[in-house]
Amino acid sequence: MKSFNYKTATSTKEAIKLFSGRSAFLAGGMTLLPAIKLRLAAYSDLINIKKIKGLSGIRASSKSLKIGSAITHAAVASSKEVIKSIPSLALLADGIGDPQVRNRGTIGGSIANNDPAADYPAACLALNATIHTNKRKIPADKFFKGMFETDLKKGELIEAIEFEVPEKSSYTKFPNPASRYAIVGVYIAKLKKEIRVAVTGVESCVFRCKKIEKALTDNFSESSIDNINISSNGFNSDIHASAEYRAHIIKVMAKKAVSTC
Ligand SMILES: Cc1cc2nc3c(=O)[nH]c(=O)nc-3n(C[C@H](O)[C@H](O)[C@H](O)COP(=O)(O)OP(=O)(O)OC[C@H]3O[C@@H](n4cnc5c(N)ncnc54)[C@H](O)[C@@H]3O)c2cc1C
């Protein structure tokens, strides 16, 4: 592992001031530290952001749920506010990795990393989330750009993620039995004005499945998914699942999500 300077910020302002061209913000370190250890990434400075109080609140209203970026998956899973306002989000957090990962990994780190098989990006798209950074508010539809790529600029810090509270919602995933990352994950949300369906684990980046959204808008039932043809074109194919298998599992997960909404 290459050497680096380790700094701790106690405010967003300080974190931004400490950031230089070759820095990285350090949240749970669940992805960043292995990447450095494996020499996939190298930084001169790691800036610990977990001591920033402003990044650790959870606020719920009747319309939205705002979660600070440094909140761990375990805290989301056990939060009374999250369980009451968007129970499917608490369940999603509870299904991430293992207890060690859930107690270190953060929601902000997860979406900044934008792993193609991560769970939270699907929640952000389906629940029409807004990503609050130190500079701006980014709609989830514009945030996730590609494999491990987001709309964040260098040195831009995610402060919170604000989810729309749905009328009903559910997330189901077919997990990798070792890591629990999604081989296929489908998040369905019935919002006030629209139905959104987000799929993770299947392409290089999370995406909305417009075909299922349309079918469920016409008729919100499991059977309306039966006749949809999901093309496996461009889908991931690896030792865990072929592209065709993933296409099949999307429908299975979507039906399960509808039935548990
Ligand atoms: C064994 C294992 C199993 C896992 N299983 C799953 C799973 O089932 N599902 C799943 O979704 N995930 C899974 N993960 C990923 C994990 O849940 C973490 O969310 C993820 O690794 C990153 O979060 P972190 O807080 O550790 O971020 P870090 O590793 O600290 O940072 C990751 C990246 O995000 C940047 N960053 C962090 N916070 C911010 C911020 N506030 N603003 C801007 N940039 C920021 C960092 O600079 C870095 O580039 C797994 C990880 C491991 C190691």
PDB file of N, CA and C in Angstrom, residues 57-154:
ATOM      1  N   GLY A  57     -27.300  13.281   9.868  1.00  0.00           N
ATOM      2  CA  GLY A  57     -28.692  13.329  10.346  1.00  0.00           C
ATOM      3  C   GLY A  57     -29.649  12.569   9.439  1.00  0.00           C
ATOM      4  N   ILE A  58     -30.800  12.177  10.008  1.00  0.00           N
ATOM      5  CA  ILE A  58     -31.898  11.605   9.201  1.00  0.00           C
ATOM      6  C   ILE A  58     -33.145  12.432   9.512  1.00  0.00           C
ATOM      7  N   ARG A  59     -33.738  13.020   8.453  1.00  0.00           N
ATOM      8  CA  ARG A  59     -34.927  13.855   8.677  1.00  0.00           C
ATOM      9  C   ARG A  59     -36.063  13.385   7.786  1.00  0.00           C
ATOM     10  N   ALA A  60     -37.217  13.145   8.418  1.00  0.00           N
ATOM     11  CA  ALA A  60     -38.359  12.675   7.625  1.00  0.00           C
ATOM     12  C   ALA A  60     -39.495  13.683   7.676  1.00  0.00           C
ATOM     13  N   SER A  61     -40.159  13.900   6.538  1.00  0.00           N
ATOM     14  CA  SER A  61     -41.398  14.672   6.518  1.00  0.00           C
ATOM     15  C   SER A  61     -42.413  13.819   5.763  1.00  0.00           C
ATOM     16  N   SER A  62     -43.621  14.342   5.577  1.00  0.00           N
ATOM     17  CA  SER A  62     -44.618  13.513   4.880  1.00  0.00           C
ATOM     18  C   SER A  62     -44.221  13.309   3.413  1.00  0.00           C
ATOM     19  N   LYS A  63     -43.421  14.249   2.868  1.00  0.00           N
ATOM     20  CA  LYS A  63     -43.080  14.161   1.434  1.00  0.00           C
ATOM     21  C   LYS A  63     -41.715  13.563   1.166  1.00  0.00           C
ATOM     22  N   SER A  64     -40.749  13.790   2.064  1.00  0.00           N
ATOM     23  CA  SER A  64     -39.397  13.318   1.751  1.00  0.00           C
ATOM     24  C   SER A  64     -38.647  12.799   2.973  1.00  0.00           C
ATOM     25  N   LEU A  65     -37.615  12.029   2.663  1.00  0.00           N
ATOM     26  CA  LEU A  65     -36.744  11.464   3.699  1.00  0.00           C
ATOM     27  C   LEU A  65     -35.313  11.840   3.316  1.00  0.00           C
ATOM     28  N   LYS A  66     -34.657  12.597   4.207  1.00  0.00           N
ATOM     29  CA  LYS A  66     -33.310  13.092   3.891  1.00  0.00           C
ATOM     30  C   LYS A  66     -32.302  12.403   4.795  1.00  0.00           C
ATOM     31  N   ILE A  67     -31.333  11.739   4.180  1.00  0.00           N
ATOM     32  CA  ILE A  67     -30.352  10.959   4.948  1.00  0.00           C
ATOM     33  C   ILE A  67     -28.960  11.527   4.711  1.00  0.00           C
ATOM     34  N   GLY A  68     -28.257  11.839   5.791  1.00  0.00           N
ATOM     35  CA  GLY A  68     -26.896  12.376   5.691  1.00  0.00           C
ATOM     36  C   GLY A  68     -25.977  11.362   5.029  1.00  0.00           C
ATOM     37  N   SER A  69     -25.015  11.870   4.268  1.00  0.00           N
ATOM     38  CA  SER A  69     -24.187  10.967   3.443  1.00  0.00           C
ATOM     39  C   SER A  69     -23.300  10.036   4.265  1.00  0.00           C
ATOM     40  N   ALA A  70     -22.961  10.433   5.504  1.00  0.00           N
ATOM     41  CA  ALA A  70     -22.044   9.600   6.298  1.00  0.00           C
ATOM     42  C   ALA A  70     -22.772   8.585   7.176  1.00  0.00           C
ATOM     43  N   ILE A  71     -24.075   8.456   6.966  1.00  0.00           N
ATOM     44  CA  ILE A  71     -24.848   7.480   7.746  1.00  0.00           C
ATOM     45  C   ILE A  71     -24.539   6.063   7.239  1.00  0.00           C
ATOM     46  N   THR A  72     -24.295   5.168   8.164  1.00  0.00           N
ATOM     47  CA  THR A  72     -23.953   3.791   7.764  1.00  0.00           C
ATOM     48  C   THR A  72     -25.210   3.018   7.337  1.00  0.00           C
ATOM     49  N   HIS A  73     -24.970   1.928   6.634  1.00  0.00           N
ATOM     50  CA  HIS A  73     -26.088   1.075   6.203  1.00  0.00           C
ATOM     51  C   HIS A  73     -26.828   0.524   7.432  1.00  0.00           C
ATOM     52  N   ALA A  74     -26.065   0.166   8.480  1.00  0.00           N
ATOM     53  CA  ALA A  74     -26.697  -0.377   9.695  1.00  0.00           C
ATOM     54  C   ALA A  74     -27.619   0.666  10.327  1.00  0.00           C
ATOM     55  N   ALA A  75     -27.189   1.930  10.306  1.00  0.00           N
ATOM     56  CA  ALA A  75     -28.017   2.990  10.899  1.00  0.00           C
ATOM     57  C   ALA A  75     -29.279   3.224  10.069  1.00  0.00           C
ATOM     58  N   VAL A  76     -29.167   3.123   8.749  1.00  0.00           N
ATOM     59  CA  VAL A  76     -30.362   3.272   7.905  1.00  0.00           C
ATOM     60  C   VAL A  76     -31.324   2.113   8.196  1.00  0.00           C
ATOM     61  N   ALA A  77     -30.753   0.895   8.278  1.00  0.00           N
ATOM     62  CA  ALA A  77     -31.592  -0.303   8.479  1.00  0.00           C
ATOM     63  C   ALA A  77     -32.359  -0.233   9.794  1.00  0.00           C
ATOM     64  N   SER A  78     -31.771   0.386  10.821  1.00  0.00           N
ATOM     65  CA  SER A  78     -32.421   0.373  12.143  1.00  0.00           C
ATOM     66  C   SER A  78     -33.106   1.703  12.484  1.00  0.00           C
ATOM     67  N   SER A  79     -33.053   2.669  11.566  1.00  0.00           N
ATOM     68  CA  SER A  79     -33.642   3.981  11.870  1.00  0.00           C
ATOM     69  C   SER A  79     -35.174   3.920  11.916  1.00  0.00           C
ATOM     70  N   LYS A  80     -35.735   4.443  13.009  1.00  0.00           N
ATOM     71  CA  LYS A  80     -37.205   4.455  13.148  1.00  0.00           C
ATOM     72  C   LYS A  80     -37.826   5.306  12.048  1.00  0.00           C
ATOM     73  N   GLU A  81     -37.166   6.441  11.733  1.00  0.00           N
ATOM     74  CA  GLU A  81     -37.705   7.350  10.706  1.00  0.00           C
ATOM     75  C   GLU A  81     -37.757   6.633   9.345  1.00  0.00           C
ATOM     76  N   VAL A  82     -36.663   5.905   9.008  1.00  0.00           N
ATOM     77  CA  VAL A  82     -36.614   5.236   7.703  1.00  0.00           C
ATOM     78  C   VAL A  82     -37.648   4.107   7.668  1.00  0.00           C
ATOM     79  N   ILE A  83     -37.698   3.326   8.746  1.00  0.00           N
ATOM     80  CA  ILE A  83     -38.633   2.183   8.776  1.00  0.00           C
ATOM     81  C   ILE A  83     -40.081   2.675   8.626  1.00  0.00           C
ATOM     82  N   LYS A  84     -40.375   3.830   9.236  1.00  0.00           N
ATOM     83  CA  LYS A  84     -41.742   4.341   9.176  1.00  0.00           C
ATOM     84  C   LYS A  84     -42.030   4.952   7.796  1.00  0.00           C
ATOM     85  N   SER A  85     -41.071   5.692   7.277  1.00  0.00           N
ATOM     86  CA  SER A  85     -41.371   6.460   6.077  1.00  0.00           C
ATOM     87  C   SER A  85     -41.135   5.669   4.775  1.00  0.00           C
ATOM     88  N   ILE A  86     -40.015   4.934   4.681  1.00  0.00           N
ATOM     89  CA  ILE A  86     -39.774   4.101   3.486  1.00  0.00           C
ATOM     90  C   ILE A  86     -39.212   2.749   3.955  1.00  0.00           C
ATOM     91  N   PRO A  87     -40.090   1.844   4.398  1.00  0.00           N
ATOM     92  CA  PRO A  87     -39.590   0.569   4.943  1.00  0.00           C
ATOM     93  C   PRO A  87     -38.727  -0.224   3.962  1.00  0.00           C
ATOM     94  N   SER A  88     -39.025  -0.103   2.659  1.00  0.00           N
ATOM     95  CA  SER A  88     -38.231  -0.867   1.681  1.00  0.00           C
ATOM     96  C   SER A  88     -36.774  -0.413   1.670  1.00  0.00           C
ATOM     97  N   LEU A  89     -36.539   0.848   2.023  1.00  0.00           N
ATOM     98  CA  LEU A  89     -35.162   1.367   2.039  1.00  0.00           C
ATOM     99  C   LEU A  89     -34.398   0.782   3.235  1.00  0.00           C
ATOM    100  N   ALA A  90     -35.095   0.656   4.362  1.00  0.00           N
ATOM    101  CA  ALA A  90     -34.463   0.046   5.543  1.00  0.00           C
ATOM    102  C   ALA A  90     -34.109  -1.409   5.244  1.00  0.00           C
ATOM    103  N   LEU A  91     -35.024  -2.101   4.545  1.00  0.00           N
ATOM    104  CA  LEU A  91     -34.761  -3.509   4.197  1.00  0.00           C
ATOM    105  C   LEU A  91     -33.602  -3.635   3.220  1.00  0.00           C
ATOM    106  N   LEU A  92     -33.536  -2.694   2.271  1.00  0.00           N
ATOM    107  CA  LEU A  92     -32.416  -2.694   1.320  1.00  0.00           C
ATOM    108  C   LEU A  92     -31.092  -2.572   2.078  1.00  0.00           C
ATOM    109  N   ALA A  93     -31.043  -1.615   3.003  1.00  0.00           N
ATOM    110  CA  ALA A  93     -29.797  -1.385   3.764  1.00  0.00           C
ATOM    111  C   ALA A  93     -29.424  -2.623   4.576  1.00  0.00           C
ATOM    112  N   ASP A  94     -30.433  -3.291   5.094  1.00  0.00           N
ATOM    113  CA  ASP A  94     -30.194  -4.488   5.917  1.00  0.00           C
ATOM    114  C   ASP A  94     -29.674  -5.665   5.087  1.00  0.00           C
ATOM    115  N   GLY A  95     -29.846  -5.584   3.775  1.00  0.00           N
ATOM    116  CA  GLY A  95     -29.407  -6.689   2.903  1.00  0.00           C
ATOM    117  C   GLY A  95     -28.063  -6.428   2.244  1.00  0.00           C
ATOM    118  N   ILE A  96     -27.410  -5.338   2.617  1.00  0.00           N
ATOM    119  CA  ILE A  96     -26.104  -5.024   2.012  1.00  0.00           C
ATOM    120  C   ILE A  96     -24.999  -5.819   2.714  1.00  0.00           C
ATOM    121  N   GLY A  97     -24.170  -6.499   1.942  1.00  0.00           N
ATOM    122  CA  GLY A  97     -22.956  -7.147   2.451  1.00  0.00           C
ATOM    123  C   GLY A  97     -23.171  -7.965   3.713  1.00  0.00           C
ATOM    124  N   ASP A  98     -22.322  -7.707   4.699  1.00  0.00           N
ATOM    125  CA  ASP A  98     -22.354  -8.438   5.972  1.00  0.00           C
ATOM    126  C   ASP A  98     -22.338  -7.409   7.114  1.00  0.00           C
ATOM    127  N   PRO A  99     -22.447  -7.851   8.369  1.00  0.00           N
ATOM    128  CA  PRO A  99     -22.510  -6.866   9.471  1.00  0.00           C
ATOM    129  C   PRO A  99     -21.323  -5.893   9.491  1.00  0.00           C
ATOM    130  N   GLN A 100     -20.129  -6.385   9.171  1.00  0.00           N
ATOM    131  CA  GLN A 100     -18.960  -5.499   9.177  1.00  0.00           C
ATOM    132  C   GLN A 100     -19.118  -4.390   8.135  1.00  0.00           C
ATOM    133  N   VAL A 101     -19.525  -4.779   6.926  1.00  0.00           N
ATOM    134  CA  VAL A 101     -19.709  -3.802   5.841  1.00  0.00           C
ATOM    135  C   VAL A 101     -20.830  -2.832   6.216  1.00  0.00           C
ATOM    136  N   ARG A 102     -21.918  -3.353   6.779  1.00  0.00           N
ATOM    137  CA  ARG A 102     -23.058  -2.486   7.108  1.00  0.00           C
ATOM    138  C   ARG A 102     -22.713  -1.493   8.220  1.00  0.00           C
ATOM    139  N   ASN A 103     -21.792  -1.875   9.079  1.00  0.00           N
ATOM    140  CA  ASN A 103     -21.433  -0.966  10.176  1.00  0.00           C
ATOM    141  C   ASN A 103     -20.325   0.020   9.817  1.00  0.00           C
ATOM    142  N   ARG A 104     -19.695  -0.145   8.665  1.00  0.00           N
ATOM    143  CA  ARG A 104     -18.666   0.802   8.219  1.00  0.00           C
ATOM    144  C   ARG A 104     -19.136   1.578   6.980  1.00  0.00           C
ATOM    145  N   GLY A 105     -19.714   0.881   6.024  1.00  0.00           N
ATOM    146  CA  GLY A 105     -20.080   1.505   4.741  1.00  0.00           C
ATOM    147  C   GLY A 105     -21.175   2.545   4.911  1.00  0.00           C
ATOM    148  N   THR A 106     -21.115   3.592   4.082  1.00  0.00           N
ATOM    149  CA  THR A 106     -22.080   4.693   4.186  1.00  0.00           C
ATOM    150  C   THR A 106     -22.898   4.833   2.902  1.00  0.00           C
ATOM    151  N   ILE A 107     -24.032   5.474   3.037  1.00  0.00           N
ATOM    152  CA  ILE A 107     -24.895   5.687   1.868  1.00  0.00           C
ATOM    153  C   ILE A 107     -24.213   6.614   0.857  1.00  0.00           C
ATOM    154  N   GLY A 108     -23.513   7.641   1.359  1.00  0.00           N
ATOM    155  CA  GLY A 108     -22.821   8.584   0.458  1.00  0.00           C
ATOM    156  C   GLY A 108     -21.698   7.891  -0.290  1.00  0.00           C
ATOM    157  N   GLY A 109     -20.931   7.057   0.442  1.00  0.00           N
ATOM    158  CA  GLY A 109     -19.823   6.326  -0.197  1.00  0.00           C
ATOM    159  C   GLY A 109     -20.344   5.381  -1.258  1.00  0.00           C
ATOM    160  N   SER A 110     -21.477   4.752  -0.975  1.00  0.00           N
ATOM    161  CA  SER A 110     -22.046   3.799  -1.926  1.00  0.00           C
ATOM    162  C   SER A 110     -22.439   4.486  -3.229  1.00  0.00           C
ATOM    163  N   ILE A 111     -23.137   5.618  -3.127  1.00  0.00           N
ATOM    164  CA  ILE A 111     -23.586   6.223  -4.396  1.00  0.00           C
ATOM    165  C   ILE A 111     -22.461   6.976  -5.106  1.00  0.00           C
ATOM    166  N   ALA A 112     -21.489   7.507  -4.323  1.00  0.00           N
ATOM    167  CA  ALA A 112     -20.333   8.164  -4.977  1.00  0.00           C
ATOM    168  C   ALA A 112     -19.538   7.130  -5.762  1.00  0.00           C
ATOM    169  N   ASN A 113     -19.484   5.914  -5.223  1.00  0.00           N
ATOM    170  CA  ASN A 113     -18.720   4.844  -5.874  1.00  0.00           C
ATOM    171  C   ASN A 113     -19.451   4.312  -7.113  1.00  0.00           C
ATOM    172  N   ASN A 114     -20.780   4.280  -7.048  1.00  0.00           N
ATOM    173  CA  ASN A 114     -21.638   3.812  -8.146  1.00  0.00           C
ATOM    174  C   ASN A 114     -21.185   2.482  -8.751  1.00  0.00           C
ATOM    175  N   ASP A 115     -21.007   1.498  -7.874  1.00  0.00           N
ATOM    176  CA  ASP A 115     -20.718   0.135  -8.353  1.00  0.00           C
ATOM    177  C   ASP A 115     -21.936  -0.343  -9.173  1.00  0.00           C
ATOM    178  N   PRO A 116     -21.702  -0.987 -10.322  1.00  0.00           N
ATOM    179  CA  PRO A 116     -22.840  -1.425 -11.148  1.00  0.00           C
ATOM    180  C   PRO A 116     -23.762  -2.425 -10.458  1.00  0.00           C
ATOM    181  N   ALA A 117     -23.301  -3.059  -9.363  1.00  0.00           N
ATOM    182  CA  ALA A 117     -24.148  -4.039  -8.669  1.00  0.00           C
ATOM    183  C   ALA A 117     -24.578  -3.539  -7.288  1.00  0.00           C
ATOM    184  N   ALA A 118     -24.368  -2.260  -6.998  1.00  0.00           N
ATOM    185  CA  ALA A 118     -24.736  -1.737  -5.672  1.00  0.00           C
ATOM    186  C   ALA A 118     -26.244  -1.532  -5.563  1.00  0.00           C
ATOM    187  N   ASP A 119     -26.730  -1.544  -4.334  1.00  0.00           N
ATOM    188  CA  ASP A 119     -28.173  -1.461  -4.097  1.00  0.00           C
ATOM    189  C   ASP A 119     -28.716  -0.024  -4.066  1.00  0.00           C
ATOM    190  N   TYR A 120     -28.020   0.881  -3.345  1.00  0.00           N
ATOM    191  CA  TYR A 120     -28.563   2.234  -3.180  1.00  0.00           C
ATOM    192  C   TYR A 120     -28.826   2.991  -4.484  1.00  0.00           C
ATOM    193  N   PRO A 121     -27.987   2.825  -5.521  1.00  0.00           N
ATOM    194  CA  PRO A 121     -28.309   3.547  -6.760  1.00  0.00           C
ATOM    195  C   PRO A 121     -29.719   3.218  -7.278  1.00  0.00           C
ATOM    196  N   ALA A 122     -30.149   1.952  -7.111  1.00  0.00           N
ATOM    197  CA  ALA A 122     -31.508   1.586  -7.550  1.00  0.00           C
ATOM    198  C   ALA A 122     -32.548   2.328  -6.711  1.00  0.00           C
ATOM    199  N   ALA A 123     -32.284   2.452  -5.411  1.00  0.00           N
ATOM    200  CA  ALA A 123     -33.225   3.180  -4.544  1.00  0.00           C
ATOM    201  C   ALA A 123     -33.303   4.643  -4.967  1.00  0.00           C
ATOM    202  N   CYS A 124     -32.150   5.228  -5.281  1.00  0.00           N
ATOM    203  CA  CYS A 124     -32.125   6.647  -5.670  1.00  0.00           C
ATOM    204  C   CYS A 124     -32.945   6.886  -6.937  1.00  0.00           C
ATOM    205  N   LEU A 125     -32.781   6.001  -7.932  1.00  0.00           N
ATOM    206  CA  LEU A 125     -33.531   6.187  -9.185  1.00  0.00           C
ATOM    207  C   LEU A 125     -35.020   5.950  -8.982  1.00  0.00           C
ATOM    208  N   ALA A 126     -35.364   4.859  -8.275  1.00  0.00           N
ATOM    209  CA  ALA A 126     -36.786   4.519  -8.129  1.00  0.00           C
ATOM    210  C   ALA A 126     -37.504   5.536  -7.237  1.00  0.00           C
ATOM    211  N   LEU A 127     -36.817   6.033  -6.224  1.00  0.00           N
ATOM    212  CA  LEU A 127     -37.473   6.954  -5.287  1.00  0.00           C
ATOM    213  C   LEU A 127     -37.215   8.414  -5.663  1.00  0.00           C
ATOM    214  N   ASN A 128     -36.863   8.638  -6.935  1.00  0.00           N
ATOM    215  CA  ASN A 128     -36.717   9.990  -7.479  1.00  0.00           C
ATOM    216  C   ASN A 128     -35.904  10.885  -6.538  1.00  0.00           C
ATOM    217  N   ALA A 129     -34.738  10.367  -6.119  1.00  0.00           N
ATOM    218  CA  ALA A 129     -33.949  11.072  -5.098  1.00  0.00           C
ATOM    219  C   ALA A 129     -33.252  12.312  -5.656  1.00  0.00           C
ATOM    220  N   THR A 130     -32.921  13.199  -4.732  1.00  0.00           N
ATOM    221  CA  THR A 130     -32.093  14.363  -5.058  1.00  0.00           C
ATOM    222  C   THR A 130     -30.809  14.238  -4.252  1.00  0.00           C
ATOM    223  N   ILE A 131     -29.680  14.381  -4.937  1.00  0.00           N
ATOM    224  CA  ILE A 131     -28.392  14.280  -4.260  1.00  0.00           C
ATOM    225  C   ILE A 131     -27.951  15.702  -3.911  1.00  0.00           C
ATOM    226  N   HIS A 132     -27.809  15.973  -2.610  1.00  0.00           N
ATOM    227  CA  HIS A 132     -27.380  17.311  -2.180  1.00  0.00           C
ATOM    228  C   HIS A 132     -25.861  17.293  -2.005  1.00  0.00           C
ATOM    229  N   THR A 133     -25.167  18.161  -2.704  1.00  0.00           N
ATOM    230  CA  THR A 133     -23.724  18.256  -2.511  1.00  0.00           C
ATOM    231  C   THR A 133     -23.409  19.629  -1.909  1.00  0.00           C
ATOM    232  N   ASN A 134     -22.122  19.879  -1.660  1.00  0.00           N
ATOM    233  CA  ASN A 134     -21.751  21.188  -1.117  1.00  0.00           C
ATOM    234  C   ASN A 134     -21.973  22.293  -2.150  1.00  0.00           C
ATOM    235  N   LYS A 135     -22.220  21.902  -3.424  1.00  0.00           N
ATOM    236  CA  LYS A 135     -22.365  22.917  -4.474  1.00  0.00           C
ATOM    237  C   LYS A 135     -23.763  23.028  -5.061  1.00  0.00           C
ATOM    238  N   ARG A 136     -24.511  21.881  -5.105  1.00  0.00           N
ATOM    239  CA  ARG A 136     -25.766  21.885  -5.877  1.00  0.00           C
ATOM    240  C   ARG A 136     -26.655  20.697  -5.492  1.00  0.00           C
ATOM    241  N   LYS A 137     -27.825  20.688  -6.122  1.00  0.00           N
ATOM    242  CA  LYS A 137     -28.732  19.549  -5.939  1.00  0.00           C
ATOM    243  C   LYS A 137     -28.815  18.821  -7.276  1.00  0.00           C
ATOM    244  N   ILE A 138     -28.540  17.507  -7.267  1.00  0.00           N
ATOM    245  CA  ILE A 138     -28.514  16.759  -8.525  1.00  0.00           C
ATOM    246  C   ILE A 138     -29.632  15.706  -8.511  1.00  0.00           C
ATOM    247  N   PRO A 139     -30.531  15.733  -9.511  1.00  0.00           N
ATOM    248  CA  PRO A 139     -31.555  14.672  -9.568  1.00  0.00           C
ATOM    249  C   PRO A 139     -30.881  13.324  -9.845  1.00  0.00           C
ATOM    250  N   ALA A 140     -31.375  12.272  -9.220  1.00  0.00           N
ATOM    251  CA  ALA A 140     -30.766  10.941  -9.407  1.00  0.00           C
ATOM    252  C   ALA A 140     -30.698  10.564 -10.880  1.00  0.00           C
ATOM    253  N   ASP A 141     -31.711  10.973 -11.659  1.00  0.00           N
ATOM    254  CA  ASP A 141     -31.724  10.637 -13.094  1.00  0.00           C
ATOM    255  C   ASP A 141     -30.478  11.152 -13.819  1.00  0.00           C
ATOM    256  N   LYS A 142     -29.855  12.210 -13.262  1.00  0.00           N
ATOM    257  CA  LYS A 142     -28.667  12.779 -13.929  1.00  0.00           C
ATOM    258  C   LYS A 142     -27.378  12.421 -13.202  1.00  0.00           C
ATOM    259  N   PHE A 143     -27.500  11.771 -12.042  1.00  0.00           N
ATOM    260  CA  PHE A 143     -26.316  11.550 -11.187  1.00  0.00           C
ATOM    261  C   PHE A 143     -25.477  10.351 -11.627  1.00  0.00           C
ATOM    262  N   PHE A 144     -26.153   9.235 -11.964  1.00  0.00           N
ATOM    263  CA  PHE A 144     -25.431   7.985 -12.264  1.00  0.00           C
ATOM    264  C   PHE A 144     -25.101   7.942 -13.756  1.00  0.00           C
ATOM    265  N   LYS A 145     -23.819   8.077 -14.070  1.00  0.00           N
ATOM    266  CA  LYS A 145     -23.410   8.292 -15.461  1.00  0.00           C
ATOM    267  C   LYS A 145     -22.919   7.031 -16.162  1.00  0.00           C
ATOM    268  N   GLY A 146     -22.292   6.128 -15.453  1.00  0.00           N
ATOM    269  CA  GLY A 146     -21.716   4.935 -16.081  1.00  0.00           C
ATOM    270  C   GLY A 146     -21.020   4.112 -15.014  1.00  0.00           C
ATOM    271  N   MET A 147     -20.263   3.117 -15.463  1.00  0.00           N
ATOM    272  CA  MET A 147     -19.613   2.219 -14.506  1.00  0.00           C
ATOM    273  C   MET A 147     -18.673   2.991 -13.570  1.00  0.00           C
ATOM    274  N   PHE A 148     -18.958   2.985 -12.285  1.00  0.00           N
ATOM    275  CA  PHE A 148     -18.171   3.716 -11.279  1.00  0.00           C
ATOM    276  C   PHE A 148     -18.051   5.207 -11.625  1.00  0.00           C
ATOM    277  N   GLU A 149     -19.021   5.730 -12.340  1.00  0.00           N
ATOM    278  CA  GLU A 149     -18.947   7.123 -12.776  1.00  0.00           C
ATOM    279  C   GLU A 149     -20.224   7.863 -12.386  1.00  0.00           C
ATOM    280  N   THR A 150     -20.036   9.059 -11.810  1.00  0.00           N
ATOM    281  CA  THR A 150     -21.204   9.875 -11.452  1.00  0.00           C
ATOM    282  C   THR A 150     -20.997  11.292 -11.975  1.00  0.00           C
ATOM    283  N   ASP A 151     -21.989  12.126 -11.711  1.00  0.00           N
ATOM    284  CA  ASP A 151     -21.915  13.523 -12.153  1.00  0.00           C
ATOM    285  C   ASP A 151     -21.062  14.380 -11.209  1.00  0.00           C
ATOM    286  N   LEU A 152     -20.550  13.778 -10.116  1.00  0.00           N
ATOM    287  CA  LEU A 152     -19.752  14.551  -9.147  1.00  0.00           C
ATOM    288  C   LEU A 152     -18.494  15.105  -9.798  1.00  0.00           C
ATOM    289  N   LYS A 153     -18.162  16.347  -9.455  1.00  0.00           N
ATOM    290  CA  LYS A 153     -16.907  16.932  -9.927  1.00  0.00           C
ATOM    291  C   LYS A 153     -15.827  16.663  -8.884  1.00  0.00           C
ATOM    292  N   LYS A 154     -14.577  16.821  -9.264  1.00  0.00           N
ATOM    293  CA  LYS A 154     -13.463  16.604  -8.332  1.00  0.00           C
ATOM    294  C   LYS A 154     -13.629  17.501  -7.102  1.00  0.00           C
TER     295      LYS A 154
END
